[in-house]
Coordinates of C-alpha atoms and ligand atoms in Angstrom, one line a residue:
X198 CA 2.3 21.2 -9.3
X199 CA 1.2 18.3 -11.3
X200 CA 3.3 15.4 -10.6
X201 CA 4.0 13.6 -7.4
X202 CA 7.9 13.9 -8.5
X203 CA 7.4 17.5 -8.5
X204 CA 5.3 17.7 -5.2
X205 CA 8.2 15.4 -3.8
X206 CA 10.8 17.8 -4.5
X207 CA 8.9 20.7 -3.8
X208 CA 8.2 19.4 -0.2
X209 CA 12.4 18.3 -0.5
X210 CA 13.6 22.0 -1.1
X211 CA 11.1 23.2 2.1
X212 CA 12.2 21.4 4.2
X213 CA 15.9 21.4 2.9
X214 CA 15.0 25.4 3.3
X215 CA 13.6 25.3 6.8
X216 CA 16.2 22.6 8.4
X217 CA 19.3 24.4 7.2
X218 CA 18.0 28.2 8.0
X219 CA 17.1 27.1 11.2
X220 CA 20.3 25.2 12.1
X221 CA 22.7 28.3 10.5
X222 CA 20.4 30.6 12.4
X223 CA 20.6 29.1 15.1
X224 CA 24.4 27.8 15.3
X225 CA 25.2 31.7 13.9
X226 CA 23.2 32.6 17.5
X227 CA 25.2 30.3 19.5
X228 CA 28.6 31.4 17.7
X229 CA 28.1 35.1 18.3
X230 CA 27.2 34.7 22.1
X231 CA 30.1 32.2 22.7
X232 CA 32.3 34.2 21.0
X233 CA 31.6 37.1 23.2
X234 CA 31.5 35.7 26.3
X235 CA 34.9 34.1 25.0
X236 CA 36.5 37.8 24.3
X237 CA 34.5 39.5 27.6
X238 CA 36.6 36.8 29.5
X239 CA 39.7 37.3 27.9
X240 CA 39.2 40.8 28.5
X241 CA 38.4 40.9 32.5
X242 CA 41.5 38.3 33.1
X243 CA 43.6 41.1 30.7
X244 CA 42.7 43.9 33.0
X245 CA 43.1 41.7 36.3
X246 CA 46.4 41.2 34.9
X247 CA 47.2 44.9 34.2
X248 CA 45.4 46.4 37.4
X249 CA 48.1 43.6 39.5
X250 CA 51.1 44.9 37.7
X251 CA 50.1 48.3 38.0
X252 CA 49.3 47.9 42.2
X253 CA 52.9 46.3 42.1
X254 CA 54.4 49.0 40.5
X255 CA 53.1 51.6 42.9
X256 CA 53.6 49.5 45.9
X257 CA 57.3 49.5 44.5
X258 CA 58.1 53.0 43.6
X259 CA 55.2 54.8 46.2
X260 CA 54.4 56.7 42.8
X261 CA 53.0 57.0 39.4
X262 CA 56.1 58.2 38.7
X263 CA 57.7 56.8 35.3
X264 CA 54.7 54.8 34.7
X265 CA 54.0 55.7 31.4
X266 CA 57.7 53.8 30.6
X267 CA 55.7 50.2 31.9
X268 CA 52.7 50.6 29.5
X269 CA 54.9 50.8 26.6
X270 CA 56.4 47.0 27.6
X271 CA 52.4 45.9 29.0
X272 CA 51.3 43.5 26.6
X273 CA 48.1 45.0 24.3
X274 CA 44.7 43.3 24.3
X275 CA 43.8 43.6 20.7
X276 CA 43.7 47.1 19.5
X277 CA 42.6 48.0 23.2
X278 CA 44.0 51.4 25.0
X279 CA 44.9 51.0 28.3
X280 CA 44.6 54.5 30.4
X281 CA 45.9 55.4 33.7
X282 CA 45.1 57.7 36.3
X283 CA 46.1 58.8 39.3
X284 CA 43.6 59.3 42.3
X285 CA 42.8 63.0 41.4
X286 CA 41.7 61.8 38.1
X287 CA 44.7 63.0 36.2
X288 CA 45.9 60.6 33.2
X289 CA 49.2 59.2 34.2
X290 CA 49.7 56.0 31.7
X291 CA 48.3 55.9 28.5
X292 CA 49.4 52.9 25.4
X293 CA 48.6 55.5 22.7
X294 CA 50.9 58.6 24.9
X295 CA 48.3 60.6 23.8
X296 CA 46.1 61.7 26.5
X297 CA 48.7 61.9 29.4
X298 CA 48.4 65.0 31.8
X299 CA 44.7 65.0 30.7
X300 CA 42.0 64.4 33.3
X301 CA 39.8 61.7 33.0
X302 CA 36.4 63.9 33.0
X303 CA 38.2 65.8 29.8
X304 CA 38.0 62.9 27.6
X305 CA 35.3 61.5 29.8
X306 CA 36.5 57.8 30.6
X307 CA 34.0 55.9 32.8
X308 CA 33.7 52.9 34.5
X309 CA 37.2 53.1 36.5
X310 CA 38.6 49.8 37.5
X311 CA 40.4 50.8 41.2
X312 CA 43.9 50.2 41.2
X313 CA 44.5 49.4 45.1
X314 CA 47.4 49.3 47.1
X315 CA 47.4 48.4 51.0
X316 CA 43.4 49.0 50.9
X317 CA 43.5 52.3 49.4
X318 CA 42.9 53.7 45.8
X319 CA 45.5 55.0 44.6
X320 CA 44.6 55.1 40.8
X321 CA 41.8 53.6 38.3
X322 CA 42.5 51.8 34.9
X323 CA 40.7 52.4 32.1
X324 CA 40.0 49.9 29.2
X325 CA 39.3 51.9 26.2
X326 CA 37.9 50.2 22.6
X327 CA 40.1 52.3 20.1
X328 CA 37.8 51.3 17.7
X329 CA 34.4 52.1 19.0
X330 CA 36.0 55.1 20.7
X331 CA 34.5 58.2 19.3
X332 CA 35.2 61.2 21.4
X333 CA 34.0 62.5 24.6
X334 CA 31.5 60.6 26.5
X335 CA 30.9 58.1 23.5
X336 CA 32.8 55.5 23.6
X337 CA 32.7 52.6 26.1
X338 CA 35.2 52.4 28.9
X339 CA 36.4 49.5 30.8
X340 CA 35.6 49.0 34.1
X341 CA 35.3 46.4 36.7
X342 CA 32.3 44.6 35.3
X343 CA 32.2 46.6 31.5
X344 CA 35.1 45.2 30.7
X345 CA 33.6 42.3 30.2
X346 CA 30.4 43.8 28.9
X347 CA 32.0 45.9 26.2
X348 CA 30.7 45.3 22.5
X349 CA 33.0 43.6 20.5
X350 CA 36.0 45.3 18.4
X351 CA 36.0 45.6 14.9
X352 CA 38.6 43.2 14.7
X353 CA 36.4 40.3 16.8
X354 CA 33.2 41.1 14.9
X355 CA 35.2 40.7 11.5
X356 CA 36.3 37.5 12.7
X357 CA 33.2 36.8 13.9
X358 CA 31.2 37.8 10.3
X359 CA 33.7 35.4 8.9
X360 CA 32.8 32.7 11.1
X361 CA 29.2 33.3 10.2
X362 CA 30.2 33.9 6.2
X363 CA 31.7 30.1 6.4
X364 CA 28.9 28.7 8.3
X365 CA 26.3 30.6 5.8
X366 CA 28.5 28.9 2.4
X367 CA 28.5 25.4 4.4
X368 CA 24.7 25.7 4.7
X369 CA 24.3 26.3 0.9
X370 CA 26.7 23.9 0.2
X371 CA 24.8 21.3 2.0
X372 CA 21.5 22.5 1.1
X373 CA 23.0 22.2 -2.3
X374 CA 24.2 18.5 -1.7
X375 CA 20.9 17.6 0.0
X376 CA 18.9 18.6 -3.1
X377 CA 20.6 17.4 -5.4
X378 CA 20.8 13.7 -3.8
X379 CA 17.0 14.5 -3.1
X380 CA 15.8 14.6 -7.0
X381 CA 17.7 11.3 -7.6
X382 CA 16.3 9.7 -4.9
X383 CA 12.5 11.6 -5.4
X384 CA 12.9 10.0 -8.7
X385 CA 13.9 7.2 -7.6
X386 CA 11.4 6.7 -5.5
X387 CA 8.3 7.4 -7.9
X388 CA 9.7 5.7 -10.8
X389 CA 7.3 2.3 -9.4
X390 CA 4.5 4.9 -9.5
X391 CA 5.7 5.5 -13.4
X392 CA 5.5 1.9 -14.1
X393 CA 2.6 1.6 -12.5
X394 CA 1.0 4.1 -14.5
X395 CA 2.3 2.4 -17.9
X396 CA 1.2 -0.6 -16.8
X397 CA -2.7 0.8 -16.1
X398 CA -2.4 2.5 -19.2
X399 CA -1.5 -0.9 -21.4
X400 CA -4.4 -2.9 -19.7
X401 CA -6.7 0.2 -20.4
X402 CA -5.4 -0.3 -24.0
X403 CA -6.3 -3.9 -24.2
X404 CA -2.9 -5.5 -23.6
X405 CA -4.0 -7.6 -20.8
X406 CA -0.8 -9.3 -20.4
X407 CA 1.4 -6.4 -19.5
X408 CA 3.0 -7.0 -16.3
X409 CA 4.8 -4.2 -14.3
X410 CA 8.1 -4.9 -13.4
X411 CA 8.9 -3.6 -9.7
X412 CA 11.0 -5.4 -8.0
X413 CA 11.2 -3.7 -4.7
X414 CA 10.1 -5.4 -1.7
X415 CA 8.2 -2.5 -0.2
X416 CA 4.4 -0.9 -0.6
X417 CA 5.3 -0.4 -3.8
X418 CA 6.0 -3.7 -4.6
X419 CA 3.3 -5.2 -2.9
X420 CA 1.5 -2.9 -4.8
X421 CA 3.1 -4.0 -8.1
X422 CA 2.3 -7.6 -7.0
X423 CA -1.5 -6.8 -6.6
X424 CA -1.6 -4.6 -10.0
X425 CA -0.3 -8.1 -11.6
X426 CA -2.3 -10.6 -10.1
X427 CA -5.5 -8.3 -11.1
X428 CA -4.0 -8.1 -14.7
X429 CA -4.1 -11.9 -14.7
X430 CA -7.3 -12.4 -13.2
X431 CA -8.5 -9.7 -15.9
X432 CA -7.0 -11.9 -18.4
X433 CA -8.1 -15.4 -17.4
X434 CA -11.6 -13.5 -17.1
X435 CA -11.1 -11.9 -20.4
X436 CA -10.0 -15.4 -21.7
X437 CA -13.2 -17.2 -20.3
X438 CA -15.1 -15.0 -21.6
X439 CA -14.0 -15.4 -25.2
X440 CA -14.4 -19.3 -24.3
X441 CA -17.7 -19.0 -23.3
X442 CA -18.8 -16.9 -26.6
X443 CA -17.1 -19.4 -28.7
X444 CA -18.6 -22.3 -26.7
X445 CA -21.9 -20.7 -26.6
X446 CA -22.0 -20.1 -30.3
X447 CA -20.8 -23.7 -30.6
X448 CA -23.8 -25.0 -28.9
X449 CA -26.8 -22.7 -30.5
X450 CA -25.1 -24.1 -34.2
X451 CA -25.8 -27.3 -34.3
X452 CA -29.9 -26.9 -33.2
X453 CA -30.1 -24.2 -35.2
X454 CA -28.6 -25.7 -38.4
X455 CA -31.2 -28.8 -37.6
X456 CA -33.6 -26.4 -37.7
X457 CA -33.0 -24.3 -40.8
X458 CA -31.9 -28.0 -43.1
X459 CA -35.4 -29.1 -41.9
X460 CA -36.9 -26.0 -42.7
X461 CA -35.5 -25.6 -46.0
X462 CA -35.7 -29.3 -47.1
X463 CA -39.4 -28.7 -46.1
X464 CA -40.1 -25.4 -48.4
X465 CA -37.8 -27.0 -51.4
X466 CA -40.5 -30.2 -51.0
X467 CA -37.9 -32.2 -50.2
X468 CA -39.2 -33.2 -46.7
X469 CA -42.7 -33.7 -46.0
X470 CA -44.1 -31.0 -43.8
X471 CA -45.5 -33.6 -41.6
X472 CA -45.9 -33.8 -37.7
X473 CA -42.9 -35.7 -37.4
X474 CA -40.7 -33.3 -39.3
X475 CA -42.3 -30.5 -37.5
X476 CA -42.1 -32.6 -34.4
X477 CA -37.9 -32.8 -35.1
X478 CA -38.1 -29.0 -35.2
X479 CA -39.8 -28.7 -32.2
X480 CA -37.4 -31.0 -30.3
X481 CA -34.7 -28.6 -31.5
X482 CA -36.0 -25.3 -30.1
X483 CA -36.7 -27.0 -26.9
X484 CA -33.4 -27.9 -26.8
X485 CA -32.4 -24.4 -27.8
X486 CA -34.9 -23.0 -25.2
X487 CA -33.2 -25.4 -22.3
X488 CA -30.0 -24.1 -23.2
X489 CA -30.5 -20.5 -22.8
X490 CA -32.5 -21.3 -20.0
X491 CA -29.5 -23.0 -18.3
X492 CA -26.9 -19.9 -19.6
X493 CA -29.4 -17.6 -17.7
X494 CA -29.1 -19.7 -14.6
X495 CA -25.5 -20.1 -14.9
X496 CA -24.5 -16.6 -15.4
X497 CA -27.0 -15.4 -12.6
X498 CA -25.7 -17.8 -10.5
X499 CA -21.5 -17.5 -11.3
X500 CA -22.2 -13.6 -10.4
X501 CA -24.1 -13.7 -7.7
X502 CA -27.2 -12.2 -8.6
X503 CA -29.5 -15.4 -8.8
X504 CA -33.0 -15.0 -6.8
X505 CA -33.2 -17.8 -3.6
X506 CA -35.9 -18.3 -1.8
X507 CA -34.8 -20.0 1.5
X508 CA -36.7 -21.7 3.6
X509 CA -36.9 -24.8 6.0
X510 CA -36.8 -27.5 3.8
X511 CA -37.4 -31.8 4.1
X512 CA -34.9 -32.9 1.9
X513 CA -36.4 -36.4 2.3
X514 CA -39.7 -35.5 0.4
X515 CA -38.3 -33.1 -1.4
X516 CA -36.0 -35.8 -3.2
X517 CA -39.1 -38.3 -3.0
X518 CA -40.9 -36.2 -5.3
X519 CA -37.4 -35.9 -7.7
X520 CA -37.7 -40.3 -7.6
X521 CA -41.3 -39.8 -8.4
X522 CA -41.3 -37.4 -11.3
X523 CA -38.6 -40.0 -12.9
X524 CA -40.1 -43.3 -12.8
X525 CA -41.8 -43.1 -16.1
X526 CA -37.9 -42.5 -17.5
X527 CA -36.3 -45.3 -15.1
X528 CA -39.1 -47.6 -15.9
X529 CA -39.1 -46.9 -19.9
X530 CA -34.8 -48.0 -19.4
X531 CA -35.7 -50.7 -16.6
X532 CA -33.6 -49.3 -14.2
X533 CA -35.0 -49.9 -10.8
X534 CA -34.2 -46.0 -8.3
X535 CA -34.2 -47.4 -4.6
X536 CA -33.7 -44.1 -2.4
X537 CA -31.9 -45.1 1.3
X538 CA -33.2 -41.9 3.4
X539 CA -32.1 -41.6 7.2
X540 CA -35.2 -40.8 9.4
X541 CA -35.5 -37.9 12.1
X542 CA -33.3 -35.7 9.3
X543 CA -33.3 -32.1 10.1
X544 CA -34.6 -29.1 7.8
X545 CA -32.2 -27.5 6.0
X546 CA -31.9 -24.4 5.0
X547 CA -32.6 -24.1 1.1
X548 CA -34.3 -23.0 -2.1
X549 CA -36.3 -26.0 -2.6
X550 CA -37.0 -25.4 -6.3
X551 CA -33.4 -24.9 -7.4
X552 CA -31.9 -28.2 -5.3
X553 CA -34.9 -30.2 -6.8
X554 CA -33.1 -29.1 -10.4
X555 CA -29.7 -30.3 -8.9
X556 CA -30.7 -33.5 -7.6
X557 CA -33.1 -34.0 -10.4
X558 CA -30.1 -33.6 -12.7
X559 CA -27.9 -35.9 -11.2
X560 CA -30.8 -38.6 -10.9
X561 CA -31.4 -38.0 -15.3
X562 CA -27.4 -38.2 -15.7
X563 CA -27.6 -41.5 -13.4
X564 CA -30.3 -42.7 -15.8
X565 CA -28.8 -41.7 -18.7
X566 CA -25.6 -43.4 -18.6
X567 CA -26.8 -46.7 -16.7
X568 CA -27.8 -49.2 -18.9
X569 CA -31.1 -51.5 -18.9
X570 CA -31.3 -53.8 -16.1
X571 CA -29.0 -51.6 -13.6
X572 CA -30.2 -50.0 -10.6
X573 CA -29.4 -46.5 -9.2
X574 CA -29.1 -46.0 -5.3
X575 CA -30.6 -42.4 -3.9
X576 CA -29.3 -41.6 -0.2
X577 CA -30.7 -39.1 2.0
X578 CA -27.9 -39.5 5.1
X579 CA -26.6 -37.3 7.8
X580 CA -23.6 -35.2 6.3
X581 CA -21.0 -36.6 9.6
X582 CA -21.5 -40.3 8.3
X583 CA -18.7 -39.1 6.2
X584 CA -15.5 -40.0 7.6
X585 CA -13.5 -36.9 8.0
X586 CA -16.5 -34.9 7.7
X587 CA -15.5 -31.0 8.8
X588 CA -19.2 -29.6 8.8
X589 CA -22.1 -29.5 11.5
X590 CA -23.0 -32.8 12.8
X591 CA -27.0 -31.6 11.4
X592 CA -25.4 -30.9 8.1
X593 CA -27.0 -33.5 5.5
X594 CA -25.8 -35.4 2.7
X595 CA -27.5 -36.6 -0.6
X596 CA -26.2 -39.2 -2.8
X597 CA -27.1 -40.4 -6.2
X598 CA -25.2 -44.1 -7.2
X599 CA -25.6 -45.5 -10.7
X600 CA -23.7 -48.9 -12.3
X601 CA -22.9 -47.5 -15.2
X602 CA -20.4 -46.9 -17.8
X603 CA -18.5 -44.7 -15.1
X604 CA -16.2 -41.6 -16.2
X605 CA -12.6 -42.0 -16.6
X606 CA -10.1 -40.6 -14.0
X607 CA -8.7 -38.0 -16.5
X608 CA -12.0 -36.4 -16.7
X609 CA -12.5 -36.5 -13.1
X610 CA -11.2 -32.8 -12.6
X611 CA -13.3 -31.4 -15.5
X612 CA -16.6 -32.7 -14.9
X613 CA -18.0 -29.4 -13.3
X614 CA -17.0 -27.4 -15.9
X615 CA -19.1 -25.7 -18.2
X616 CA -19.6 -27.4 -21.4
X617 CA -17.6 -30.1 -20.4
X618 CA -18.6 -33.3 -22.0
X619 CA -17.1 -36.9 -21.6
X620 CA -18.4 -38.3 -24.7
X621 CA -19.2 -35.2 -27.0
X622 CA -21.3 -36.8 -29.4
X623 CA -23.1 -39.1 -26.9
X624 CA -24.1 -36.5 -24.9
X625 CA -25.3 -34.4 -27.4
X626 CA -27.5 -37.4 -28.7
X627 CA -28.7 -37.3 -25.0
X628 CA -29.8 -33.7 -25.3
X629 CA -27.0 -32.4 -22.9
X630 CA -25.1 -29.1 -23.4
X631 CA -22.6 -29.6 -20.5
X632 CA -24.1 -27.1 -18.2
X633 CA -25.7 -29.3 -15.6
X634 CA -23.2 -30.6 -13.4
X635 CA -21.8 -26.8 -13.7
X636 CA -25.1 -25.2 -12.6
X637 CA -25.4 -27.9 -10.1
X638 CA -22.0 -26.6 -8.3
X639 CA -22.7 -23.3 -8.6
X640 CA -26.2 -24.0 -6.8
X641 CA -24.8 -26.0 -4.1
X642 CA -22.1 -23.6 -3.7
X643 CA -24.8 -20.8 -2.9
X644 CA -25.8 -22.6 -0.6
X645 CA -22.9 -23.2 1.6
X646 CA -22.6 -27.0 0.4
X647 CA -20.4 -29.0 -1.6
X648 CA -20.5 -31.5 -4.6
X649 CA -18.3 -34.2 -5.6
X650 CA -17.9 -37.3 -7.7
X651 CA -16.4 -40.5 -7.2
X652 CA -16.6 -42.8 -10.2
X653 CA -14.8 -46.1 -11.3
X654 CA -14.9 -47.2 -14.9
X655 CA -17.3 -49.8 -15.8
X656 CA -18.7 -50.0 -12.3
X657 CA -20.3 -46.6 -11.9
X658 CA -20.1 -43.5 -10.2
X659 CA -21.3 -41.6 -7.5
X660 CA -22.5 -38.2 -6.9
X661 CA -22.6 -36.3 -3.4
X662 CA -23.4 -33.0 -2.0
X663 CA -23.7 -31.9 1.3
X664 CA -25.9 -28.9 2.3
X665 CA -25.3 -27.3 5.9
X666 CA -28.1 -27.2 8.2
X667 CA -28.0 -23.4 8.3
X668 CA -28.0 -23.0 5.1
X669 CA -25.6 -19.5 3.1
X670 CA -28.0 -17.2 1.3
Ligands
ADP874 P1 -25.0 -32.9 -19.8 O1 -26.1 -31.9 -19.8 O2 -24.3 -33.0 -21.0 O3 -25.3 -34.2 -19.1 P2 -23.6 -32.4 -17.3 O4 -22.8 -31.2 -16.9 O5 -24.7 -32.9 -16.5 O6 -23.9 -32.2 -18.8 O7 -22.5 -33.6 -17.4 C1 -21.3 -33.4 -17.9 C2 -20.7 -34.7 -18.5 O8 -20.4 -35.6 -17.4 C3 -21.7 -35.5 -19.3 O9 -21.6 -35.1 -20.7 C4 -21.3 -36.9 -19.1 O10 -20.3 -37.2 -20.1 C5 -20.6 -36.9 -17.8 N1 -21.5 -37.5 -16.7 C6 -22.4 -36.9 -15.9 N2 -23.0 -37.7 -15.1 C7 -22.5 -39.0 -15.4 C8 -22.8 -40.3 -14.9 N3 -23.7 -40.5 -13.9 N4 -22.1 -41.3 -15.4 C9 -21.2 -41.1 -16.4 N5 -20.9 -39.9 -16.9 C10 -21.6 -38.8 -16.4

């Protein structure tokens, strides 16, 4: 009993088994008892008949005289003997002639049936079964109420074993039918499961972009639909994973190839080694050291597992001390920061550490693509001032505005993406890998929030997230 197609069919055939023993058991009862009662009836009317004919008779001729001429023209009931006697017990009529000036207690008939005439007895009928008749004192007699009872003849229980020989061969015929149609349809049925199976077998193999093909709109296809949609999410999983790799290796190349030019320009005395050539390596394995730092953060954040510590948190002072920590920067590019912070904010519900990195971010992106003389606008603001705003009214909004270059619509969609870059080469001049704005999302995402740009060309753009009072982690 391995497969489900044989368990099916196996479970088919028993109850195939059961259904059609019990119905031909049961209709086999019913038959035999209706039948019976059919012939017991048939019987009692018969001898009703006989005993009226016979009360005739003797109310005719005063006699039994002559009677044994009548019971050669009384019809016969089957192979039934019909035997007369008189009132002294003495056999007077007989169908077979053969017991006639015999007494009844000779052959030993029982069960008399009283042929009356004018309220007195003046013989008893006898309804003998020729067939189950064996000899004295065996065989059943008719009488008033026997002759219905009797067993049947040989003749009525070969018809009946015939009925019952049918019914058995209808039963197996059906039974037949039944399990044949119930392999095709057991089949049938499983062959999803079969595909099903193929299919988990090809993805186990590697071929992630196997698709089962059920087309049924039941369990099975639902089923089917699920098993696909996983395959493709296995495959776009599979496919972002290669992406990252190749991204990943993409990024470590270019440091590292700095690094090992400088190195070997150094030890072949073609560079100086001098603090500024040792300085250029330096700036390279920081960079390195930032990126691995921000994969760490990124990965541990995209699968959940990255460490918060929540607590009550002033996102006024908090982004204060983000403004603070880049004046030196803004004041280098002369870029003046003005920060626009409602007052009576509420706490909100954060890791204060990892939403100084985001804002802190956005503020160096701001800086970095404004150019000298521009200003960028910090808002600390009550999420609801934003029209349409779903959230709770408490929920609070931070936004950092620069006038700068702006990013171009197409790249609009993109932005959050890991290792998406506007302006490859510029960026990379400006030390970025394209993980920020990505492991900004992903942090404000843990925390219940949202992040968005809006950004014009040439005028500038503007960063927003919202956090929920409550807080999500
Ligand atoms: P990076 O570390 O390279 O800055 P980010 O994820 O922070 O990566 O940003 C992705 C890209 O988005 C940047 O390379 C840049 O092209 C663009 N970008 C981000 N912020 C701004 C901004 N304020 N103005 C214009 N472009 C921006």
């Amino acid at each position: 009993m391995r497969s489900l197609n044989w368990k099916l069919t196996l479970a088919l055939l028993l109850v195939v088994a059961v259904s059609v023993g019990l119905t031909a058991y049961l209709t086999n009862l019913g038959t035999t008892s209706e039948f019976s009662q059919y012939v017991s009836q048939g019987r009692l009317s018969y001898v009703e008949q006989v005993q009226e004919t016979l009360s005739d008779y003797y109310a005719d001729t005063g006699s039994w005289q002559g009677v044994q001429g009548l019971f050669g023209d009384l019809p016969r009931f089957g192979t039934y003997r019909l035997v007369l006697a008189d009132s002294s017990g003495l056999i007077v009529g007989d169908t077979d002639a053969e017991w006639l000036g015999k007494t009844t207690s000779q052959i030993g008939l029982v069960d008399p049936v009283s042929v009356v005439v004018s309220g007195q007895e003046v013989g008893t009928l006898y309804l003998v079964s020729s067939s189950t008749w064996h000899g004295h004192g065996q065989g059943p007699i008719a009488g008033d109420e026997s002759a219905a009872q009797q067993p049947l003849t040989g003749e009525e229980q070969d018809f009946l074993d015939r009925a019952n020989r049918s019914l058995a061969i209808a039963g197996a015929v059906g039974a037949a039918v039944a399990i044949l149609l119930g392999l095709v349809l057991t089949r049938q049925i499983t062959r999803p499961i079969r595909e099903l199976k193929k299919g988990a077998n090809r993805i186990a193999r590697g071929k992630l972009s196997y698709r089962v093909k059920v087309k049924s709109q039941d369990e099975f296809g639902e089923l089917a639909k699920s098993f696909n949609s996983m395959a493709t999410s296995l495959e776009n999983s599979e496919e972002a994973r290669q992406r990252l790799l190749a991204d990943i290796a993409h990024e470590l190349r270019t440091p590292l190839s700095v690094i090992e030019g400088t190195v070997d320009a150094m030890l072949d005395g073609v560079f100086e080694t001098d603090a500024a050539n040792l300085r250029s390596i330096k700036e390279e394995t920081a960079l390195l050291t930032r990126l691995v730092a921000d994969l760490r953060d990124l990965s541990l954040a995209e699968s959940g597992q990255l460490k918060m510590e929540v607590a009550p948190t002033d996102l006024v002072s908090l982004v204060q001390r983000v403004i603070s920590q880049a004046e030196v920067i803004a004041q280098q590019k002369e870029i003046t920061m003005s920060l626009d912070a409602a007052e009576k904010l509420p706490r909100v519900a954060a890791d204060a550490g990892r939403i100084e990195q985001v804002v802190a971010n956005l503020l160096s992106n701001a800086l970095n693509h404004t150019p000298p003389g521009s200003s960028v606008a910090v808002t600390v603001a009550p999420a609801d001032s934003l029209p349409g705003y779903q959230g709770s009214k408490e929920d609070v909004l931070i936004s950092v505005a620069d006038t700068g270059e702006g990013i171009p619509p197409q790249h609009l969609p993109h932005i959050f993406e890991r290792f998406y870059r506007v302006d490859d080469a510029r960026s990379r001049m400006l030390g970025g890998a394209g993980l920020g704005l990505a492991i900004a999302k992903q942090m404000v995402e843990l925390h219940g929030g949202k992040i968005w740009v809006e950004s014009q060309p040439g005028k500038g753009s503007r960063f927003s997230l919202t956090l929920p009072v409550s807080g999500q982690a």
